[in-house]
Coordinates of C-alpha atoms in Angstrom, one line a residue:
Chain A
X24 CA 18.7 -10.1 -22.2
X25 CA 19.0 -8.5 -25.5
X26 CA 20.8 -4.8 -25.4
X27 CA 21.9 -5.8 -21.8
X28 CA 25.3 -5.3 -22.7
X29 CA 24.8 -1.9 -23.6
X30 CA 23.5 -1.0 -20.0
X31 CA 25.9 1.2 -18.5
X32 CA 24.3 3.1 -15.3
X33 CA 25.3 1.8 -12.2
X34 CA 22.8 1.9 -9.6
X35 CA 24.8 3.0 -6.7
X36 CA 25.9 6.6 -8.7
X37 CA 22.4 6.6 -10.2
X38 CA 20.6 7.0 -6.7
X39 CA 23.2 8.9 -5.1
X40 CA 22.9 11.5 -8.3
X41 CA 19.1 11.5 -7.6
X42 CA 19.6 11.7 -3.6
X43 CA 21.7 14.5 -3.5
X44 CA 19.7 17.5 -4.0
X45 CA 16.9 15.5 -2.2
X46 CA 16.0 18.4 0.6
X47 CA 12.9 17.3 2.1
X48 CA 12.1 14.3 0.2
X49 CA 10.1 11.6 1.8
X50 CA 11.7 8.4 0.7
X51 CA 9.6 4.7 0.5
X52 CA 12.8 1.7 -0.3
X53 CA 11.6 -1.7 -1.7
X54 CA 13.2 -4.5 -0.1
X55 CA 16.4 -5.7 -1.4
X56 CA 18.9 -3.5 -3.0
X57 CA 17.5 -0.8 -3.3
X58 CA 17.3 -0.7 0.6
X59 CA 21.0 -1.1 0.6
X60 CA 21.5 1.8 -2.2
X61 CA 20.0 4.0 -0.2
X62 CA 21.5 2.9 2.9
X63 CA 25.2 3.4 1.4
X64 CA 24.3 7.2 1.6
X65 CA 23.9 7.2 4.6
X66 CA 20.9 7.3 6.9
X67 CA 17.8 10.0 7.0
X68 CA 15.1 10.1 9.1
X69 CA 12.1 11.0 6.1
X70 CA 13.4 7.8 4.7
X71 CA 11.1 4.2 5.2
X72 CA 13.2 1.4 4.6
X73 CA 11.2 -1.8 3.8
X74 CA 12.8 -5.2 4.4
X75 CA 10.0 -7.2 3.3
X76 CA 6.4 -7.3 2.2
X77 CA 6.9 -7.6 -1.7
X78 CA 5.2 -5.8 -3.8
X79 CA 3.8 -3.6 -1.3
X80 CA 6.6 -0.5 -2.0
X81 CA 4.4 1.5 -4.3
X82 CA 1.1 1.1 -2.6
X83 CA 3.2 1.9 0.7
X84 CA 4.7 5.3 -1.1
X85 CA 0.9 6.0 -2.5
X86 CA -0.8 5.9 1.2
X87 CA 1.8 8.0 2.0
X88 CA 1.5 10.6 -0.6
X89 CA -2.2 10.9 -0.6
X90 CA -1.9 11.3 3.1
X91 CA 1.3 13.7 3.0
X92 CA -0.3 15.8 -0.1
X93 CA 2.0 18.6 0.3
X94 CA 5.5 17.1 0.2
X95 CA 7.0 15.0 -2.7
X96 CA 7.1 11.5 -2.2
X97 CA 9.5 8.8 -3.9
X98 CA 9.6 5.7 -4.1
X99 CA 13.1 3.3 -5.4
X100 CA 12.3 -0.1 -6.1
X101 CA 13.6 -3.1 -8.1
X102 CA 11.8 -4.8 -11.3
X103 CA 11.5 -8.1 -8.8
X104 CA 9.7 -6.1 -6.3
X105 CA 8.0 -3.8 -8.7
X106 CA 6.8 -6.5 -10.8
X107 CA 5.4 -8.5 -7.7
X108 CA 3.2 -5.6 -7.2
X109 CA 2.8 -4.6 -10.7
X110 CA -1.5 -4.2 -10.1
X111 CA -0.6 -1.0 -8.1
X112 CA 0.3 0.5 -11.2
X113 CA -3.7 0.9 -11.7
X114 CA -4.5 1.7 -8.7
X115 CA -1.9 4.7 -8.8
X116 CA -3.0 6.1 -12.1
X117 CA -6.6 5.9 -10.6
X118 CA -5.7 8.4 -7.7
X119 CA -3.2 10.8 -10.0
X120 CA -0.9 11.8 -6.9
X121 CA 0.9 14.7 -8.2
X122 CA 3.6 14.5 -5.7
X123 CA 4.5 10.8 -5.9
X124 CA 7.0 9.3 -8.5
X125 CA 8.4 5.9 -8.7
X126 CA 11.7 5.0 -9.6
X127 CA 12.2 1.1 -11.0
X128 CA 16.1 0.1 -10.6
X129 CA 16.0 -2.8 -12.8
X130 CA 19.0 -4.8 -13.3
X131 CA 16.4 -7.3 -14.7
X132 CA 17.7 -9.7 -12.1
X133 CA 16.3 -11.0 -8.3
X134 CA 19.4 -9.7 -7.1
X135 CA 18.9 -11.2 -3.9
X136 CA 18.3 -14.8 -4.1
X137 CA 21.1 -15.1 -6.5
X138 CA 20.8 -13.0 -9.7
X139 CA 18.2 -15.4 -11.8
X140 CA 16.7 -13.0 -14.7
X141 CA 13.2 -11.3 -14.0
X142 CA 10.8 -11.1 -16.8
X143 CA 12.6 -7.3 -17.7
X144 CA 15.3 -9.5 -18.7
X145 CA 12.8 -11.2 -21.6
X146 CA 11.2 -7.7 -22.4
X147 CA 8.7 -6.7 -20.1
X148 CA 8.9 -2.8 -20.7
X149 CA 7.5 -1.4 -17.1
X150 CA 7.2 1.8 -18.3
X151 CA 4.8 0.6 -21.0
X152 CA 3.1 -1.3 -18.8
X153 CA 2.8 2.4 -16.8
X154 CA 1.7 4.3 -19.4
X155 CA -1.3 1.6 -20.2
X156 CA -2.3 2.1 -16.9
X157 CA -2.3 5.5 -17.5
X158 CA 0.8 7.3 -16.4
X159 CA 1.7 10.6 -18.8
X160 CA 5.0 10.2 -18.0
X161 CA 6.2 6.5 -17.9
X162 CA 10.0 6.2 -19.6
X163 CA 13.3 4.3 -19.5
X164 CA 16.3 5.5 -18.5
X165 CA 19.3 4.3 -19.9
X166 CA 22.3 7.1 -20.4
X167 CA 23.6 9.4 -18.0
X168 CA 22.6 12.3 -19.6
X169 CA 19.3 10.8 -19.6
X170 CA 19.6 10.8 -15.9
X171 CA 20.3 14.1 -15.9
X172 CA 17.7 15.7 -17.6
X173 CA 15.1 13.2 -15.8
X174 CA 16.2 14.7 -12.0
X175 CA 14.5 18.1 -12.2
X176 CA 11.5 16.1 -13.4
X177 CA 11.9 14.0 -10.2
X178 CA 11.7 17.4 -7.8
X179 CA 9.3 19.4 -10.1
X180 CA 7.0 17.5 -12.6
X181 CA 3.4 16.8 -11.8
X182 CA 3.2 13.2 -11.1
X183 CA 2.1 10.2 -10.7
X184 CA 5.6 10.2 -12.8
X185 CA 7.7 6.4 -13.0
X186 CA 11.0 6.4 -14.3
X187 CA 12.6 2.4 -14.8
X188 CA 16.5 3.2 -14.9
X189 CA 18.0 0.0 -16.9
X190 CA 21.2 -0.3 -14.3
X191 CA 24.4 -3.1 -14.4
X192 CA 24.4 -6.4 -12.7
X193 CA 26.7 -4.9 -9.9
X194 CA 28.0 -6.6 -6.2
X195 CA 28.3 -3.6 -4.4
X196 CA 28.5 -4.5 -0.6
X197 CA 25.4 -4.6 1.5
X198 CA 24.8 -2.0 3.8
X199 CA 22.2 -2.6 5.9
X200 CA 19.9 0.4 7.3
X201 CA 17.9 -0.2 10.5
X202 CA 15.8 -3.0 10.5
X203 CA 13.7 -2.5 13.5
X204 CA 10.2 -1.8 11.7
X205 CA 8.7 -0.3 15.1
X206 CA 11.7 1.6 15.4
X207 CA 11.8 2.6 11.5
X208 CA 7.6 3.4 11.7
X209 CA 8.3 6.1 15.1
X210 CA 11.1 7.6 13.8
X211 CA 9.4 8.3 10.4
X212 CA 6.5 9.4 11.9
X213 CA 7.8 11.6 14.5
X214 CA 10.3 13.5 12.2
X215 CA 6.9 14.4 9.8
X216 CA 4.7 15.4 12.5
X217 CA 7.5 17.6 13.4
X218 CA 8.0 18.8 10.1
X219 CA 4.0 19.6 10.2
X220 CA 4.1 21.8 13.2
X221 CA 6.9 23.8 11.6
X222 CA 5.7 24.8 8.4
X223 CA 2.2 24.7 10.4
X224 CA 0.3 22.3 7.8
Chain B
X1 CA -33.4 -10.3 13.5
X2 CA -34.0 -6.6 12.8
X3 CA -34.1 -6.1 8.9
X4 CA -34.9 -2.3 9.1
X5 CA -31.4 -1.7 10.9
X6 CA -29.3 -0.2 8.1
X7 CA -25.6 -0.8 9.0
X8 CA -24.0 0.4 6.0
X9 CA -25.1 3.9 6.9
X10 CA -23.9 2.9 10.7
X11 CA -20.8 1.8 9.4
X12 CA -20.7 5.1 7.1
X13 CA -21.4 7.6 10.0
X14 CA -18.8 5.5 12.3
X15 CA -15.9 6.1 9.6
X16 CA -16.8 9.7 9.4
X17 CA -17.0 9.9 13.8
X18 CA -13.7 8.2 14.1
X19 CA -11.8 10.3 11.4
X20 CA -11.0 7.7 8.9
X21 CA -9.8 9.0 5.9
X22 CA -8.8 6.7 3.3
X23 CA -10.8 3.6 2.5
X24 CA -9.1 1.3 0.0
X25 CA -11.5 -1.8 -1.1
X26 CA -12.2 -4.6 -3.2
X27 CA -15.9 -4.3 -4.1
X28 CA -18.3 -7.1 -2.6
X29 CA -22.0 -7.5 -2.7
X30 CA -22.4 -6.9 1.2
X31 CA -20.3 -3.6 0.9
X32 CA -22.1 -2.2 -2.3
X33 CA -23.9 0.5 0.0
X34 CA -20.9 1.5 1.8
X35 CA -19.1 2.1 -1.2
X36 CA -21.6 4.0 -3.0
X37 CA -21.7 6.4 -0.1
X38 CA -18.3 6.8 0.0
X39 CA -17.3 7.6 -3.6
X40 CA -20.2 9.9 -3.4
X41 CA -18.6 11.8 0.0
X42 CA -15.8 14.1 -1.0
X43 CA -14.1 13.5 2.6
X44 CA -13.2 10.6 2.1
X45 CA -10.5 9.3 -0.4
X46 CA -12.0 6.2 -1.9
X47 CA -8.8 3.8 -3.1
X48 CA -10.1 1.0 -5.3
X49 CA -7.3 -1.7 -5.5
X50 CA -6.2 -4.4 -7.9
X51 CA -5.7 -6.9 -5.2
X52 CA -6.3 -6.5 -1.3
X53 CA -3.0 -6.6 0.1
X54 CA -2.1 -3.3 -2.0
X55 CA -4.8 -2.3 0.6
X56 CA -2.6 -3.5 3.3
X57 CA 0.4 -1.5 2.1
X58 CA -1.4 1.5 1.6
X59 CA -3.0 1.6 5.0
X60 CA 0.6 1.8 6.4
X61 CA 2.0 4.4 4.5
X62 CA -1.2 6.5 5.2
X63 CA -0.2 5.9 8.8
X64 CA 3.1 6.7 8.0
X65 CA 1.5 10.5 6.9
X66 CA -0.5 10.6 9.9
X67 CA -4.1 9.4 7.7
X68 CA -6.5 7.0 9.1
X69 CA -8.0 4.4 6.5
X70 CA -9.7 1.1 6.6
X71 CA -9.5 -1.8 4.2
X72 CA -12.5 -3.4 2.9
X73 CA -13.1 -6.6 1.4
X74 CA -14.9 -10.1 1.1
X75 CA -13.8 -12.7 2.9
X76 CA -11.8 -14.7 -0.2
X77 CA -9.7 -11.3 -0.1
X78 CA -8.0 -12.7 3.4
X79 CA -6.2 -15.2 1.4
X80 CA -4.5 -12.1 -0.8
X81 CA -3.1 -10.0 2.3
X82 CA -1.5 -12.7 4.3
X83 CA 2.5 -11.7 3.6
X84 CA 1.7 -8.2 3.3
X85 CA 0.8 -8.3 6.7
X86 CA 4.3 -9.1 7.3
X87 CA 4.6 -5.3 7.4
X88 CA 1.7 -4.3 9.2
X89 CA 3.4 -7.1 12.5
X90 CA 7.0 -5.6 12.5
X91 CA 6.1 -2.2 12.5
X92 CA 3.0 -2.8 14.3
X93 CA 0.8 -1.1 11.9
X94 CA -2.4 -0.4 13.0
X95 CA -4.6 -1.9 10.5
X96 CA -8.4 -1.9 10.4
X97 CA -10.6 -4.2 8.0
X98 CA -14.4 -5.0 7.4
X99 CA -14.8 -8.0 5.7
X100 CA -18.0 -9.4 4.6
X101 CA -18.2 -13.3 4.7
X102 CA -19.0 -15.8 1.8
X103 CA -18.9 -18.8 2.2
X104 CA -20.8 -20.1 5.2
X105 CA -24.5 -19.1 5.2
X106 CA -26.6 -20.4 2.1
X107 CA -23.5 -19.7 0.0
X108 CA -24.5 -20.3 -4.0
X109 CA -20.8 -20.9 -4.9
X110 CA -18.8 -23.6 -4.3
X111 CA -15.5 -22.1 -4.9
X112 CA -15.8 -19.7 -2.2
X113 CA -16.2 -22.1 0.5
X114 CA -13.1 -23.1 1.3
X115 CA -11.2 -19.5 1.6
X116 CA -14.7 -18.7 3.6
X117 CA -14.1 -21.5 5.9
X118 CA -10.2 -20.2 6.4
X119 CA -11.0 -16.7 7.1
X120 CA -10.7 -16.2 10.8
X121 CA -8.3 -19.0 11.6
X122 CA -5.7 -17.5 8.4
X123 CA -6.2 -14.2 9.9
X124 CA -5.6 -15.0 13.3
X125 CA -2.2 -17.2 12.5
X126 CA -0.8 -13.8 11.3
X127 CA -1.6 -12.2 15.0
X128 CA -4.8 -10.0 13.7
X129 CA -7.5 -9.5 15.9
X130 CA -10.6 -10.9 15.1
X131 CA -14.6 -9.5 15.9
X132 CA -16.8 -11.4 14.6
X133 CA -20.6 -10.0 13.8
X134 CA -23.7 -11.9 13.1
X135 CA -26.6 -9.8 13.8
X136 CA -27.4 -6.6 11.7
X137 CA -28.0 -4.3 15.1
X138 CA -24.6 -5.2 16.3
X139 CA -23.1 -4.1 13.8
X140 CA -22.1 -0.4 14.4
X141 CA -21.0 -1.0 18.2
X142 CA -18.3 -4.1 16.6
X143 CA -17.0 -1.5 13.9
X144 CA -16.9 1.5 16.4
X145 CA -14.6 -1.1 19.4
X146 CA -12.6 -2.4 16.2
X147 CA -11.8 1.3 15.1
X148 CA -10.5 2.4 18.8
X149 CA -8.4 -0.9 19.7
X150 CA -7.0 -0.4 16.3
X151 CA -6.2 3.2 16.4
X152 CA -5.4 3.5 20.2
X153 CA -3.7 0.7 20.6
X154 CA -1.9 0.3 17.8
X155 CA -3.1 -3.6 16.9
X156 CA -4.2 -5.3 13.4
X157 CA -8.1 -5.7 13.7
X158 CA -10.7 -7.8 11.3
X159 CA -14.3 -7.2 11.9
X160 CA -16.0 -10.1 10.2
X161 CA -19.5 -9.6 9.1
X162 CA -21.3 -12.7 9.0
X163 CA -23.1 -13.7 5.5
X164 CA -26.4 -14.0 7.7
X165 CA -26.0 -10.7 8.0
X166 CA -25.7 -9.6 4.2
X167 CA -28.3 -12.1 3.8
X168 CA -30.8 -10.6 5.8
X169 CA -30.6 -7.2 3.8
X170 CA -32.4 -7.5 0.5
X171 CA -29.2 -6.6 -2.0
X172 CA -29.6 -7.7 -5.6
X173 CA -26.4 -9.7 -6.5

């Protein structure tokens, strides 16, 4: 709650600014908004859209980066979703993927079942909590220029990296990606395998 | 019952046969061996978990990166997966798990009777496959079945291992 009001990135610029230069990027969405963010973009095949299974974003994204060692792997999820599955903080700083990093949209709010406050909105600092588990790099993100100097670390830096971008309460319209998870599991899967026999990994 | 039967090393040689590549667990008594060996085995990618249906989660996205895992656990673990399997249905996951059973066969502990007694029938409401196991030299041929009807055909699979089993081997609790 407190220093809310000074909260000024919107979450719909902040993950298109990320998105942009994204190239290869394997993408892992937590359900909610952060599905819809990345849906107003418009769709891409290396991206996994989860509709459900709470809490299970992260550990989805980790699998998926220990398995997938050579491409970058990120993960956008809310504080609600993040905080549901807040144990697999550990169990990421116990593996040290170098190509995974985690990106926390946290409007403090469960945006989806009608805005009531998470616990970010009473001071639960998930970076902190990220950085106890072990994380080198665990920070807030509050400013644009922040977010600007925080995207090459995004592409480059050696992770396990989480960054928790403090975003508006916003109503932005839902788009809604695919939501066939059988459909969503073969396309994902077929477009890396292909990917594989290309660069012939 | 055949005490000098060693499944743990069957199980071990099975995971290493079939390919599996990341095992995720939550330690129990009856799995001591098997995870011993696999922390020791540089193969493998051993994935200790804060709660089980992380386990779940991460078994999909290794799928997603063309990996093979299992998910190991005691049977009280069951009762921590059961939404994250949510994921594992709509995408029809495959998902393998070994879980040891408390609960049923001179169980010491109370408390771990009633999750025990849900196991199979909590499992099976959420459309997994269930195999159970109660002798030692059975063992290997259940895991090796699960591991193909999982992998080839694409389906949620729980072998069960039956505390008369883990009872029968001489593990210090």
């Amino acid at each position: 709650m407190k220093g809310n009001e000074l909260v000024i990135l919107d979450r719909r610029h902040l993950v298109e600014r990320i998105l942009c230069s994204r190239d290869d990027l394997l993408l892992v969405t937590g359900l909610g908004a952060p599905t819809w963010d990345v849906a107003a973009l418009g769709d891409n095949l290396n991206n996994f859209y989860l509709w459900g299974g709470m809490g299970g974003a992260v550990p989805t994204a980790l699998g998926l980066a220990l398995a997938q060692s050579k491409r970058r792997v990120l993960v956008l999820t809310g504080d609600g979703e993040m905080l549901m599955g807040i144990g697999s903080l550990a169990t990421v700083a116990v593996q040290k993927p170098k190509n995974l990093v985690i990106g926390v949209i946290d409007n403090q709010r469960y945006g989806e079942t009608g805005m009531q406050r998470s616990a970010t909105a009473f001071g639960v600092d998930i970076a902190s909590i990220a950085r106890g588990a072990g994380f080198e790099t665990a920070t807030n993100v509050t400013t644009y220029g922040e977010l600007d100097s925080v995207i090459p670390q995004i592409y480059n830096s050696q992770g396990p990296l989480l960054f928790n971008f403090k975003v508006t309460v916003s109503d932005h319209p839902m788009i809604l990606p695919e939501k066939n998870g059988l459909e969503l599991k073969h396309r994902f899967r077929a477009h890396i395998l292909n990917a594989k026999k290309k660069i012939g990994g | 019952m055949n005490e000098n039967v060693d499944w743990s090393d069957e199980i071990f040689s099975i995971l290493l046969e079939q390919r599996i590549k990341q095992v995720a667990y939550v330690p129990d008594a009856g799995h001591k061996k098997l995870i011993e060996r696999v922390n020791e085995d540089n193969y493998f990618r051993d994935v200790p978990l804060t709660s089980e249906e992380e386990g779940v989660a991460l078994l999909s996205g290794a799928w997603l990166g063309d990996e093979r895992g299992v998910l190991l656990m005691q049977s009280s673990g069951v009762g921590n997966i059961i939404n994250m399997l949510s994921i594992s249905v709509e995408c029809r996951f495959p998902l393998f798990m070994i879980i040891t059973m408390r609960g049923e066969w001179g169980e010491f502990n109370p408390w771990q009777v009633p999750m025990g007694k849900a196991t199979q029938s909590t499992l099976e409401a959420m459309d997994v496959k269930v195999i159970r196991v109660d002798v030692p030299d059975k063992v290997a041929e259940t895991v090796a079945a699960g591991i193909k009807l999982t992998f080839d055909s694409g389906r949620m699979v729980a072998v069960l291992i039956g505390q008369r089993v883990i009872g029968s081997k001489d593990w210090n609790r």
